[in-house]
Amino acid sequence: MEFSIFGILAVVLELFRPLLLPIGLVVAADLLLFGAVIGRHRRLNLRAGVRTSLIIGAVAAAATAFYLPAWTGADLSQLSSMIDYAGIIGGAIGVGVAIGLLSYPPVQLLMRRPA
């Protein structure tokens, strides 16, 4: 296979193909919950829900930054260059943002004001 954009996309698709259905189901459930949040926006405490989701995302990012080297089979002593640290920090930020966004609708529905 030659190194072209289509060759790279084919390899990435083969890597993520087993994960596409579970990710799609999680995104669909999250969109349904987000629809419920939009429908009940008058009874929701928006500021507290956003703050809690940000905290959950930050905790997930910090945990990912500490555990990502172990998940890849590396030690902290093997991180030697700025590229290694940038990869760990970038992965942690990505996981933190994803977890924060996915946690917003359920957190918002749990933090609604009493009727």
Short mmCIF file of N, CA and C in Angstrom, two decimals:
data_model
loop_
_atom_site.label_atom_id
_atom_site.label_comp_id
_atom_site.label_asym_id
_atom_site.label_seq_id
_atom_site.Cartn_x
_atom_site.Cartn_y
_atom_site.Cartn_z
N MET A 1 0.86 -1.17 0.00
CA MET A 1 0.00 0.00 0.00
C MET A 1 0.90 1.23 0.00
N GLU A 2 0.61 2.16 -0.85
CA GLU A 2 1.43 3.35 -0.92
C GLU A 2 0.99 4.34 0.16
N PHE A 3 1.88 5.24 0.48
CA PHE A 3 1.59 6.23 1.50
C PHE A 3 0.84 7.39 0.87
N SER A 4 -0.45 7.29 0.87
CA SER A 4 -1.30 8.36 0.39
C SER A 4 -2.36 8.62 1.45
N ILE A 5 -3.13 9.63 1.27
CA ILE A 5 -4.17 9.95 2.24
C ILE A 5 -5.21 8.83 2.29
N PHE A 6 -5.50 8.20 1.16
CA PHE A 6 -6.47 7.11 1.15
C PHE A 6 -5.91 5.85 1.82
N GLY A 7 -4.62 5.61 1.67
CA GLY A 7 -4.00 4.48 2.34
C GLY A 7 -4.01 4.67 3.85
N ILE A 8 -3.71 5.87 4.30
CA ILE A 8 -3.73 6.17 5.73
C ILE A 8 -5.15 6.07 6.27
N LEU A 9 -6.13 6.60 5.55
CA LEU A 9 -7.53 6.50 5.99
C LEU A 9 -8.01 5.05 6.04
N ALA A 10 -7.54 4.22 5.11
CA ALA A 10 -7.92 2.81 5.13
C ALA A 10 -7.38 2.11 6.38
N VAL A 11 -6.16 2.42 6.75
CA VAL A 11 -5.58 1.81 7.95
C VAL A 11 -6.30 2.30 9.20
N VAL A 12 -6.59 3.59 9.27
CA VAL A 12 -7.29 4.14 10.43
C VAL A 12 -8.70 3.56 10.52
N LEU A 13 -9.38 3.40 9.38
CA LEU A 13 -10.71 2.81 9.40
C LEU A 13 -10.67 1.38 9.90
N GLU A 14 -9.70 0.61 9.49
CA GLU A 14 -9.57 -0.76 9.97
C GLU A 14 -9.27 -0.80 11.47
N LEU A 15 -8.55 0.19 11.95
CA LEU A 15 -8.24 0.25 13.38
C LEU A 15 -9.48 0.57 14.20
N PHE A 16 -10.31 1.49 13.73
CA PHE A 16 -11.47 1.94 14.49
C PHE A 16 -12.76 1.24 14.14
N ARG A 17 -12.77 0.36 13.15
CA ARG A 17 -14.01 -0.29 12.73
C ARG A 17 -14.72 -1.03 13.86
N PRO A 18 -14.02 -1.78 14.73
CA PRO A 18 -14.74 -2.46 15.81
C PRO A 18 -15.34 -1.51 16.84
N LEU A 19 -14.85 -0.28 16.89
CA LEU A 19 -15.34 0.67 17.88
C LEU A 19 -16.45 1.58 17.37
N LEU A 20 -16.71 1.56 16.07
CA LEU A 20 -17.67 2.51 15.51
C LEU A 20 -19.10 2.29 16.02
N LEU A 21 -19.55 1.05 16.12
CA LEU A 21 -20.91 0.80 16.60
C LEU A 21 -21.09 1.21 18.06
N PRO A 22 -20.21 0.82 18.98
CA PRO A 22 -20.39 1.30 20.36
C PRO A 22 -20.31 2.81 20.49
N ILE A 23 -19.39 3.43 19.76
CA ILE A 23 -19.30 4.90 19.81
C ILE A 23 -20.57 5.52 19.26
N GLY A 24 -21.10 4.98 18.18
CA GLY A 24 -22.35 5.48 17.61
C GLY A 24 -23.52 5.35 18.57
N LEU A 25 -23.59 4.24 19.29
CA LEU A 25 -24.67 4.06 20.28
C LEU A 25 -24.55 5.05 21.42
N VAL A 26 -23.33 5.29 21.89
CA VAL A 26 -23.14 6.27 22.98
C VAL A 26 -23.50 7.67 22.50
N VAL A 27 -23.10 8.02 21.30
CA VAL A 27 -23.42 9.35 20.77
C VAL A 27 -24.93 9.49 20.56
N ALA A 28 -25.59 8.45 20.08
CA ALA A 28 -27.06 8.51 19.90
C ALA A 28 -27.77 8.68 21.24
N ALA A 29 -27.35 7.94 22.26
CA ALA A 29 -27.96 8.08 23.58
C ALA A 29 -27.70 9.47 24.14
N ASP A 30 -26.50 9.99 23.92
CA ASP A 30 -26.18 11.33 24.41
C ASP A 30 -27.01 12.39 23.69
N LEU A 31 -27.23 12.21 22.40
CA LEU A 31 -28.07 13.17 21.67
C LEU A 31 -29.52 13.13 22.14
N LEU A 32 -30.02 11.94 22.46
CA LEU A 32 -31.38 11.84 23.02
C LEU A 32 -31.48 12.55 24.37
N LEU A 33 -30.48 12.35 25.21
CA LEU A 33 -30.47 13.05 26.50
C LEU A 33 -30.33 14.55 26.32
N PHE A 34 -29.53 14.96 25.34
CA PHE A 34 -29.38 16.39 25.07
C PHE A 34 -30.69 16.98 24.57
N GLY A 35 -31.46 16.21 23.79
CA GLY A 35 -32.80 16.66 23.38
C GLY A 35 -33.71 16.85 24.58
N ALA A 36 -33.61 15.95 25.56
CA ALA A 36 -34.40 16.11 26.79
C ALA A 36 -33.95 17.35 27.56
N VAL A 37 -32.67 17.65 27.55
CA VAL A 37 -32.16 18.85 28.22
C VAL A 37 -32.71 20.09 27.54
N ILE A 38 -32.69 20.11 26.22
CA ILE A 38 -33.21 21.27 25.46
C ILE A 38 -34.70 21.45 25.74
N GLY A 39 -35.45 20.34 25.80
CA GLY A 39 -36.89 20.41 26.05
C GLY A 39 -37.24 20.91 27.44
N ARG A 40 -36.36 20.74 28.39
CA ARG A 40 -36.65 21.15 29.77
C ARG A 40 -35.77 22.30 30.22
N HIS A 41 -35.36 23.14 29.33
CA HIS A 41 -34.38 24.17 29.67
C HIS A 41 -34.87 25.17 30.70
N ARG A 42 -36.15 25.34 30.88
CA ARG A 42 -36.66 26.32 31.85
C ARG A 42 -36.49 25.83 33.29
N ARG A 43 -36.50 24.52 33.48
CA ARG A 43 -36.39 23.97 34.83
C ARG A 43 -34.97 23.55 35.18
N LEU A 44 -34.00 23.86 34.35
CA LEU A 44 -32.64 23.38 34.58
C LEU A 44 -31.76 24.47 35.19
N ASN A 45 -30.82 24.03 35.99
CA ASN A 45 -29.82 24.91 36.56
C ASN A 45 -28.58 24.81 35.66
N LEU A 46 -28.52 25.66 34.64
CA LEU A 46 -27.50 25.53 33.60
C LEU A 46 -26.09 25.77 34.13
N ARG A 47 -25.90 26.76 34.96
CA ARG A 47 -24.57 27.09 35.45
C ARG A 47 -23.97 25.93 36.25
N ALA A 48 -24.74 25.32 37.12
CA ALA A 48 -24.23 24.21 37.93
C ALA A 48 -23.94 22.98 37.07
N GLY A 49 -24.76 22.73 36.06
CA GLY A 49 -24.52 21.59 35.18
C GLY A 49 -23.26 21.74 34.35
N VAL A 50 -23.04 22.94 33.82
CA VAL A 50 -21.83 23.19 33.03
C VAL A 50 -20.60 23.10 33.92
N ARG A 51 -20.67 23.68 35.12
CA ARG A 51 -19.53 23.63 36.04
C ARG A 51 -19.20 22.20 36.43
N THR A 52 -20.20 21.39 36.71
CA THR A 52 -19.96 20.00 37.09
C THR A 52 -19.38 19.21 35.92
N SER A 53 -19.87 19.44 34.72
CA SER A 53 -19.32 18.75 33.55
C SER A 53 -17.87 19.16 33.29
N LEU A 54 -17.54 20.43 33.51
CA LEU A 54 -16.16 20.87 33.38
C LEU A 54 -15.26 20.19 34.41
N ILE A 55 -15.75 20.05 35.63
CA ILE A 55 -14.97 19.37 36.66
C ILE A 55 -14.76 17.91 36.31
N ILE A 56 -15.80 17.25 35.84
CA ILE A 56 -15.69 15.84 35.44
C ILE A 56 -14.69 15.70 34.29
N GLY A 57 -14.74 16.59 33.32
CA GLY A 57 -13.79 16.55 32.20
C GLY A 57 -12.36 16.80 32.65
N ALA A 58 -12.17 17.74 33.60
CA ALA A 58 -10.82 18.02 34.10
C ALA A 58 -10.26 16.84 34.88
N VAL A 59 -11.10 16.19 35.69
CA VAL A 59 -10.65 15.01 36.43
C VAL A 59 -10.30 13.88 35.47
N ALA A 60 -11.12 13.70 34.43
CA ALA A 60 -10.83 12.66 33.44
C ALA A 60 -9.53 12.97 32.69
N ALA A 61 -9.29 14.24 32.38
CA ALA A 61 -8.05 14.62 31.69
C ALA A 61 -6.84 14.37 32.57
N ALA A 62 -6.94 14.73 33.85
CA ALA A 62 -5.81 14.51 34.75
C ALA A 62 -5.54 13.02 34.93
N ALA A 63 -6.59 12.23 35.09
CA ALA A 63 -6.41 10.79 35.24
C ALA A 63 -5.82 10.18 33.97
N THR A 64 -6.26 10.65 32.82
CA THR A 64 -5.73 10.14 31.56
C THR A 64 -4.25 10.49 31.41
N ALA A 65 -3.86 11.70 31.82
CA ALA A 65 -2.46 12.11 31.71
C ALA A 65 -1.57 11.21 32.56
N PHE A 66 -2.06 10.78 33.70
CA PHE A 66 -1.26 9.91 34.56
C PHE A 66 -1.27 8.45 34.11
N TYR A 67 -2.40 7.99 33.58
CA TYR A 67 -2.53 6.58 33.23
C TYR A 67 -2.21 6.25 31.78
N LEU A 68 -2.16 7.24 30.89
CA LEU A 68 -1.93 6.97 29.48
C LEU A 68 -0.58 6.29 29.21
N PRO A 69 0.51 6.68 29.85
CA PRO A 69 1.75 5.94 29.61
C PRO A 69 1.64 4.47 30.02
N ALA A 70 0.97 4.19 31.12
CA ALA A 70 0.82 2.80 31.55
C ALA A 70 -0.06 2.02 30.58
N TRP A 71 -1.09 2.66 30.03
CA TRP A 71 -1.97 1.98 29.07
C TRP A 71 -1.23 1.63 27.79
N THR A 72 -0.23 2.42 27.44
CA THR A 72 0.54 2.15 26.23
C THR A 72 1.72 1.23 26.48
N GLY A 73 1.95 0.83 27.72
CA GLY A 73 3.04 -0.06 28.06
C GLY A 73 4.35 0.65 28.30
N ALA A 74 4.31 1.96 28.50
CA ALA A 74 5.53 2.73 28.74
C ALA A 74 5.61 3.11 30.21
N ASP A 75 6.79 3.51 30.62
CA ASP A 75 7.00 4.06 31.96
C ASP A 75 7.19 5.57 31.83
N LEU A 76 7.03 6.25 32.96
CA LEU A 76 7.28 7.69 32.93
C LEU A 76 8.74 8.00 32.63
N SER A 77 9.63 7.06 32.94
CA SER A 77 11.05 7.27 32.64
C SER A 77 11.34 7.19 31.14
N GLN A 78 10.44 6.59 30.37
CA GLN A 78 10.63 6.48 28.93
C GLN A 78 10.17 7.73 28.17
N LEU A 79 9.48 8.64 28.85
CA LEU A 79 9.08 9.90 28.21
C LEU A 79 10.28 10.82 28.24
N SER A 80 10.90 11.02 27.10
CA SER A 80 12.16 11.75 27.10
C SER A 80 12.13 13.05 26.31
N SER A 81 11.22 13.19 25.38
CA SER A 81 11.24 14.39 24.54
C SER A 81 9.95 15.17 24.70
N MET A 82 9.96 16.36 24.16
CA MET A 82 8.77 17.21 24.21
C MET A 82 7.63 16.61 23.40
N ILE A 83 7.95 15.85 22.37
CA ILE A 83 6.91 15.21 21.56
C ILE A 83 6.16 14.17 22.40
N ASP A 84 6.89 13.44 23.24
CA ASP A 84 6.25 12.46 24.12
C ASP A 84 5.29 13.15 25.08
N TYR A 85 5.76 14.21 25.70
CA TYR A 85 4.90 14.95 26.64
C TYR A 85 3.74 15.63 25.93
N ALA A 86 3.98 16.15 24.74
CA ALA A 86 2.89 16.78 23.98
C ALA A 86 1.83 15.75 23.59
N GLY A 87 2.27 14.55 23.25
CA GLY A 87 1.30 13.49 22.93
C GLY A 87 0.46 13.11 24.13
N ILE A 88 1.09 12.99 25.29
CA ILE A 88 0.35 12.65 26.51
C ILE A 88 -0.62 13.77 26.88
N ILE A 89 -0.15 15.00 26.82
CA ILE A 89 -1.01 16.14 27.16
C ILE A 89 -2.15 16.28 26.15
N GLY A 90 -1.85 16.11 24.86
CA GLY A 90 -2.90 16.19 23.84
C GLY A 90 -3.94 15.10 23.99
N GLY A 91 -3.49 13.88 24.26
CA GLY A 91 -4.44 12.79 24.50
C GLY A 91 -5.30 13.03 25.72
N ALA A 92 -4.69 13.57 26.78
CA ALA A 92 -5.44 13.86 28.00
C ALA A 92 -6.47 14.95 27.78
N ILE A 93 -6.09 15.98 27.03
CA ILE A 93 -7.05 17.05 26.73
C ILE A 93 -8.21 16.52 25.89
N GLY A 94 -7.88 15.69 24.90
CA GLY A 94 -8.94 15.12 24.06
C GLY A 94 -9.91 14.25 24.83
N VAL A 95 -9.38 13.40 25.70
CA VAL A 95 -10.25 12.54 26.52
C VAL A 95 -11.06 13.39 27.49
N GLY A 96 -10.43 14.40 28.08
CA GLY A 96 -11.15 15.28 29.01
C GLY A 96 -12.30 16.02 28.35
N VAL A 97 -12.06 16.54 27.15
CA VAL A 97 -13.13 17.24 26.42
C VAL A 97 -14.25 16.27 26.06
N ALA A 98 -13.89 15.08 25.58
CA ALA A 98 -14.91 14.10 25.19
C ALA A 98 -15.75 13.67 26.40
N ILE A 99 -15.11 13.38 27.51
CA ILE A 99 -15.84 12.97 28.71
C ILE A 99 -16.70 14.11 29.24
N GLY A 100 -16.17 15.33 29.21
CA GLY A 100 -16.96 16.49 29.64
C GLY A 100 -18.19 16.70 28.79
N LEU A 101 -18.05 16.58 27.46
CA LEU A 101 -19.19 16.74 26.57
C LEU A 101 -20.21 15.61 26.72
N LEU A 102 -19.71 14.40 26.87
CA LEU A 102 -20.63 13.27 27.02
C LEU A 102 -21.33 13.26 28.37
N SER A 103 -20.71 13.85 29.38
CA SER A 103 -21.33 13.84 30.70
C SER A 103 -22.30 15.00 30.90
N TYR A 104 -22.28 15.99 30.03
CA TYR A 104 -23.15 17.16 30.24
C TYR A 104 -24.64 16.83 30.27
N PRO A 105 -25.22 16.14 29.28
CA PRO A 105 -26.66 15.92 29.34
C PRO A 105 -27.13 15.14 30.58
N PRO A 106 -26.49 14.02 30.97
CA PRO A 106 -26.98 13.35 32.18
C PRO A 106 -26.79 14.19 33.44
N VAL A 107 -25.67 14.91 33.53
CA VAL A 107 -25.45 15.76 34.70
C VAL A 107 -26.48 16.86 34.75
N GLN A 108 -26.78 17.45 33.61
CA GLN A 108 -27.75 18.54 33.57
C GLN A 108 -29.15 18.05 33.98
N LEU A 109 -29.51 16.86 33.55
CA LEU A 109 -30.81 16.33 33.93
C LEU A 109 -30.85 15.97 35.42
N LEU A 110 -29.73 15.59 35.99
CA LEU A 110 -29.69 15.28 37.43
C LEU A 110 -29.71 16.54 38.29
N MET A 111 -29.29 17.68 37.75
CA MET A 111 -29.18 18.90 38.53
C MET A 111 -30.32 19.87 38.27
N ARG A 112 -31.45 19.39 37.82
CA ARG A 112 -32.57 20.30 37.53
C ARG A 112 -33.17 20.82 38.83
N ARG A 113 -33.80 21.96 38.72
CA ARG A 113 -34.45 22.60 39.87
C ARG A 113 -35.73 21.83 40.20
N PRO A 114 -36.09 21.81 41.46
CA PRO A 114 -37.39 21.18 41.79
C PRO A 114 -38.54 21.98 41.21
N ALA A 115 -39.56 21.28 40.76
CA ALA A 115 -40.69 21.93 40.09
C ALA A 115 -41.58 22.65 41.05
#
